[in-house]
């Protein structure tokens, strides 16, 4: 092994073995999904097990779930769409936070869209402040938009807020200068001060009869605004008092008349994601839920939030439909191409006993090139070694301890490092 590779492996192993969030106090191994025994690091934090992927994920035993921390240091290359994991090792990801220990909030997301899965129930203060995405899917599990969560998101033009939402906190959408219209869900009761301050292009907002409190300067600087509301509601009286234009709506059900903001065709790689962000018109339609169907899920899957995942090369069609009885639908042509080669960021070998164990290599490598060869180098060959043969990963565990495997691809004269993952060898229990 070359000296530079040895040095890199040594540094990586040192990092893993000295972070209390990852290892047991007795360095016996990494988290294997068993939470019956809790772990303590040197800093006294119980069970702070860390995984890196799209963000940094920490296991919290008090909630039996993972939290995701967004930080620039551990994010992958900039992608068209950024998606938070909904689970790690079978445990839900319930919190999304911005790591305040970072020097700046320049974590790499995407220019097109951000996906927050429905498992997320807790958003951090300022979590998306100043981020440049154009669209976002927000978890259905959210009941509040925290303080300044979307402050300064200048590229967002329209948002669909979750139905369970009850509160919009102070300055939540402050200075979203391109936000044009938004429907406040029917369970929201309070909009705190300056929530939409300086949204200078906000022209339409629907305020339901459930809103009973609108604090000071909520719409300061929104000079083009018209409030859509019911007559004699709190929102109507507020608008009249503050000389804001109104458009009165009846209490009758309003059906969708159009599905908007859908591309005619999209291209996505295998093992990659594309996010659809359709809206219905009118923006205040009563039922805005849409349904998604893939003509061939073996080529491209789509969930009921518009998240498309490429499965294999080919073409298919996704149909997007209204669910309010208006019988509207639109079709999106999907072309799936082969995605880039990558290491599954959550593939790790935990609590592996001595001996040789075989794995499907495609569980470790995404989009493997059948014409290339792959090699695995161990940071400590006395603990474990591995090799890939005919699509099978063979790992030989030799003695108790921890090591790191680095995976490289050789294609002709070109050799590229794909990534690395840890391994922990334990003694067989008697």
Short mmCIF file of C-alpha atoms in Angstrom, two decimals, residues 59-222:
data_model
loop_
_atom_site.label_atom_id
_atom_site.label_comp_id
_atom_site.label_asym_id
_atom_site.label_seq_id
_atom_site.Cartn_x
_atom_site.Cartn_y
_atom_site.Cartn_z
CA UNK A 59 -28.86 8.79 17.38
CA UNK A 60 -30.79 10.09 20.40
CA UNK A 61 -31.77 7.25 22.77
CA UNK A 62 -34.18 9.49 24.69
CA UNK A 63 -36.32 9.63 21.54
CA UNK A 64 -35.16 6.35 19.96
CA UNK A 65 -34.58 8.27 16.75
CA UNK A 66 -31.94 10.13 14.75
CA UNK A 67 -31.52 13.89 14.31
CA UNK A 68 -29.99 15.35 11.15
CA UNK A 69 -27.54 18.25 11.47
CA UNK A 70 -26.86 20.31 8.36
CA UNK A 71 -23.28 21.49 8.10
CA UNK A 72 -20.98 22.38 5.25
CA UNK A 73 -18.13 20.08 6.25
CA UNK A 74 -19.90 16.77 5.69
CA UNK A 75 -22.25 17.40 2.81
CA UNK A 76 -21.58 15.72 -0.55
CA UNK A 77 -21.12 17.58 -3.80
CA UNK A 78 -23.84 20.02 -4.74
CA UNK A 79 -26.86 18.20 -6.14
CA UNK A 80 -29.90 19.35 -8.10
CA UNK A 81 -32.10 18.05 -5.29
CA UNK A 82 -31.25 17.51 -1.64
CA UNK A 83 -33.11 14.90 0.37
CA UNK A 84 -32.90 14.13 4.08
CA UNK A 85 -33.00 10.45 5.03
CA UNK A 86 -36.26 9.36 6.69
CA UNK A 87 -34.57 6.57 8.64
CA UNK A 88 -31.13 5.30 9.62
CA UNK A 89 -30.76 1.60 10.43
CA UNK A 90 -34.50 1.28 10.92
CA UNK A 91 -34.77 4.25 13.29
CA UNK A 92 -36.75 7.33 12.16
CA UNK A 93 -35.07 10.69 11.56
CA UNK A 94 -37.25 13.11 13.54
CA UNK A 95 -35.22 16.31 13.91
CA UNK A 96 -33.58 18.67 11.41
CA UNK A 97 -31.08 21.14 12.79
CA UNK A 98 -28.43 23.60 11.71
CA UNK A 99 -25.13 22.93 13.48
CA UNK A 100 -24.41 26.13 15.38
CA UNK A 101 -20.80 25.06 15.85
CA UNK A 102 -20.11 25.74 12.17
CA UNK A 103 -18.52 29.07 11.31
CA UNK A 104 -21.11 29.82 8.64
CA UNK A 105 -24.36 28.47 7.31
CA UNK A 106 -23.12 27.72 3.84
CA UNK A 107 -24.04 24.04 3.84
CA UNK A 108 -24.48 22.75 0.31
CA UNK A 109 -28.10 22.08 -0.53
CA UNK A 110 -29.33 22.65 -4.06
CA UNK A 111 -30.60 25.28 -6.39
CA UNK A 112 -33.76 23.35 -7.29
CA UNK A 113 -35.29 21.65 -4.31
CA UNK A 114 -35.07 20.35 -0.76
CA UNK A 115 -36.99 17.36 0.67
CA UNK A 116 -37.88 17.12 4.37
CA UNK A 117 -39.51 13.68 4.95
CA UNK A 118 -42.70 13.18 6.93
CA UNK A 119 -40.82 11.64 9.86
CA UNK A 120 -39.41 15.08 10.76
CA UNK A 121 -41.38 16.67 13.61
CA UNK A 122 -38.81 19.17 14.83
CA UNK A 123 -37.20 21.97 12.82
CA UNK A 124 -34.44 24.14 14.25
CA UNK A 125 -34.48 27.92 14.52
CA UNK A 126 -32.92 29.57 11.45
CA UNK A 127 -32.56 26.12 9.82
CA UNK A 128 -32.98 27.33 6.21
CA UNK A 129 -32.10 30.98 6.66
CA UNK A 130 -30.49 32.37 3.51
CA UNK A 131 -30.47 29.05 1.64
CA UNK A 132 -30.93 29.38 -2.13
CA UNK A 133 -33.30 26.53 -3.01
CA UNK A 134 -36.30 27.30 -5.23
CA UNK A 135 -38.70 24.71 -3.76
CA UNK A 136 -39.12 22.69 -0.59
CA UNK A 137 -41.29 19.77 0.47
CA UNK A 138 -42.10 20.14 4.16
CA UNK A 139 -42.87 17.20 6.43
CA UNK A 140 -46.53 16.54 7.19
CA UNK A 141 -45.47 15.99 10.80
CA UNK A 142 -44.65 19.67 11.48
CA UNK A 143 -46.96 21.66 13.75
CA UNK A 144 -45.00 24.92 13.71
CA UNK A 145 -42.62 26.91 11.54
CA UNK A 146 -39.88 28.04 13.96
CA UNK A 147 -38.36 31.47 14.29
CA UNK A 148 -36.66 32.74 11.13
CA UNK A 149 -36.62 29.24 9.64
CA UNK A 150 -36.93 30.56 6.06
CA UNK A 151 -35.60 34.06 6.58
CA UNK A 152 -33.92 35.39 3.43
CA UNK A 153 -34.83 32.45 1.17
CA UNK A 154 -34.96 34.75 -1.83
CA UNK A 155 -35.58 32.15 -4.56
CA UNK A 156 -38.74 30.60 -3.10
CA UNK A 157 -41.86 31.72 -5.00
CA UNK A 158 -44.53 29.44 -3.58
CA UNK A 159 -44.84 27.06 -0.62
CA UNK A 160 -47.29 24.41 0.46
CA UNK A 161 -47.44 24.27 4.24
CA UNK A 162 -48.38 21.04 6.10
CA UNK A 163 -52.01 20.60 7.19
CA UNK A 164 -51.12 19.95 10.86
CA UNK A 165 -49.45 23.34 11.22
CA UNK A 166 -50.77 25.35 14.19
CA UNK A 167 -48.30 28.21 14.55
CA UNK A 168 -46.03 30.40 12.44
CA UNK A 169 -43.30 31.85 14.60
CA UNK A 170 -41.58 35.22 14.57
CA UNK A 171 -39.90 36.21 11.28
CA UNK A 172 -40.46 32.69 9.91
CA UNK A 173 -40.58 33.92 6.29
CA UNK A 174 -38.94 37.30 6.74
CA UNK A 175 -37.35 38.72 3.58
CA UNK A 176 -38.48 35.95 1.24
CA UNK A 177 -38.45 38.59 -1.47
CA UNK A 178 -39.80 36.41 -4.30
CA UNK A 179 -42.54 34.64 -2.36
CA UNK A 180 -45.71 35.42 -4.31
CA UNK A 181 -48.56 33.44 -2.76
CA UNK A 182 -49.16 31.12 0.15
CA UNK A 183 -52.07 29.34 1.82
CA UNK A 184 -52.06 29.21 5.61
CA UNK A 185 -53.48 25.83 6.76
CA UNK A 186 -56.84 25.56 8.51
CA UNK A 187 -55.42 24.72 11.98
CA UNK A 188 -53.11 27.73 12.35
CA UNK A 189 -54.23 29.97 15.22
CA UNK A 190 -51.35 32.42 15.60
CA UNK A 191 -48.94 34.23 13.30
CA UNK A 192 -46.19 35.88 15.31
CA UNK A 193 -44.63 39.28 14.70
CA UNK A 194 -42.76 40.03 11.47
CA UNK A 195 -43.51 36.55 10.10
CA UNK A 196 -43.77 37.87 6.52
CA UNK A 197 -42.00 41.19 6.91
CA UNK A 198 -40.37 42.51 3.71
CA UNK A 199 -41.85 39.82 1.46
CA UNK A 200 -42.20 42.63 -1.04
CA UNK A 201 -43.62 40.47 -3.86
CA UNK A 202 -46.17 38.64 -1.73
CA UNK A 203 -49.44 39.39 -3.51
CA UNK A 204 -51.79 36.69 -2.18
CA UNK A 205 -52.18 35.02 1.20
CA UNK A 206 -55.09 32.89 2.41
CA UNK A 207 -55.86 33.26 6.10
CA UNK A 208 -58.38 30.72 7.51
CA UNK A 209 -61.00 31.46 10.15
CA UNK A 210 -58.88 29.51 12.66
CA UNK A 211 -56.38 32.40 12.85
CA UNK A 212 -57.18 34.39 16.01
CA UNK A 213 -53.92 36.28 16.53
CA UNK A 214 -51.81 38.27 14.08
CA UNK A 215 -49.01 40.06 15.86
CA UNK A 216 -47.26 43.35 15.12
CA UNK A 217 -45.66 44.02 11.71
CA UNK A 218 -46.49 40.59 10.30
CA UNK A 219 -46.96 42.06 6.81
CA UNK A 220 -44.75 45.15 7.05
CA UNK A 221 -43.26 45.88 3.62
CA UNK A 222 -45.81 43.68 1.81
#
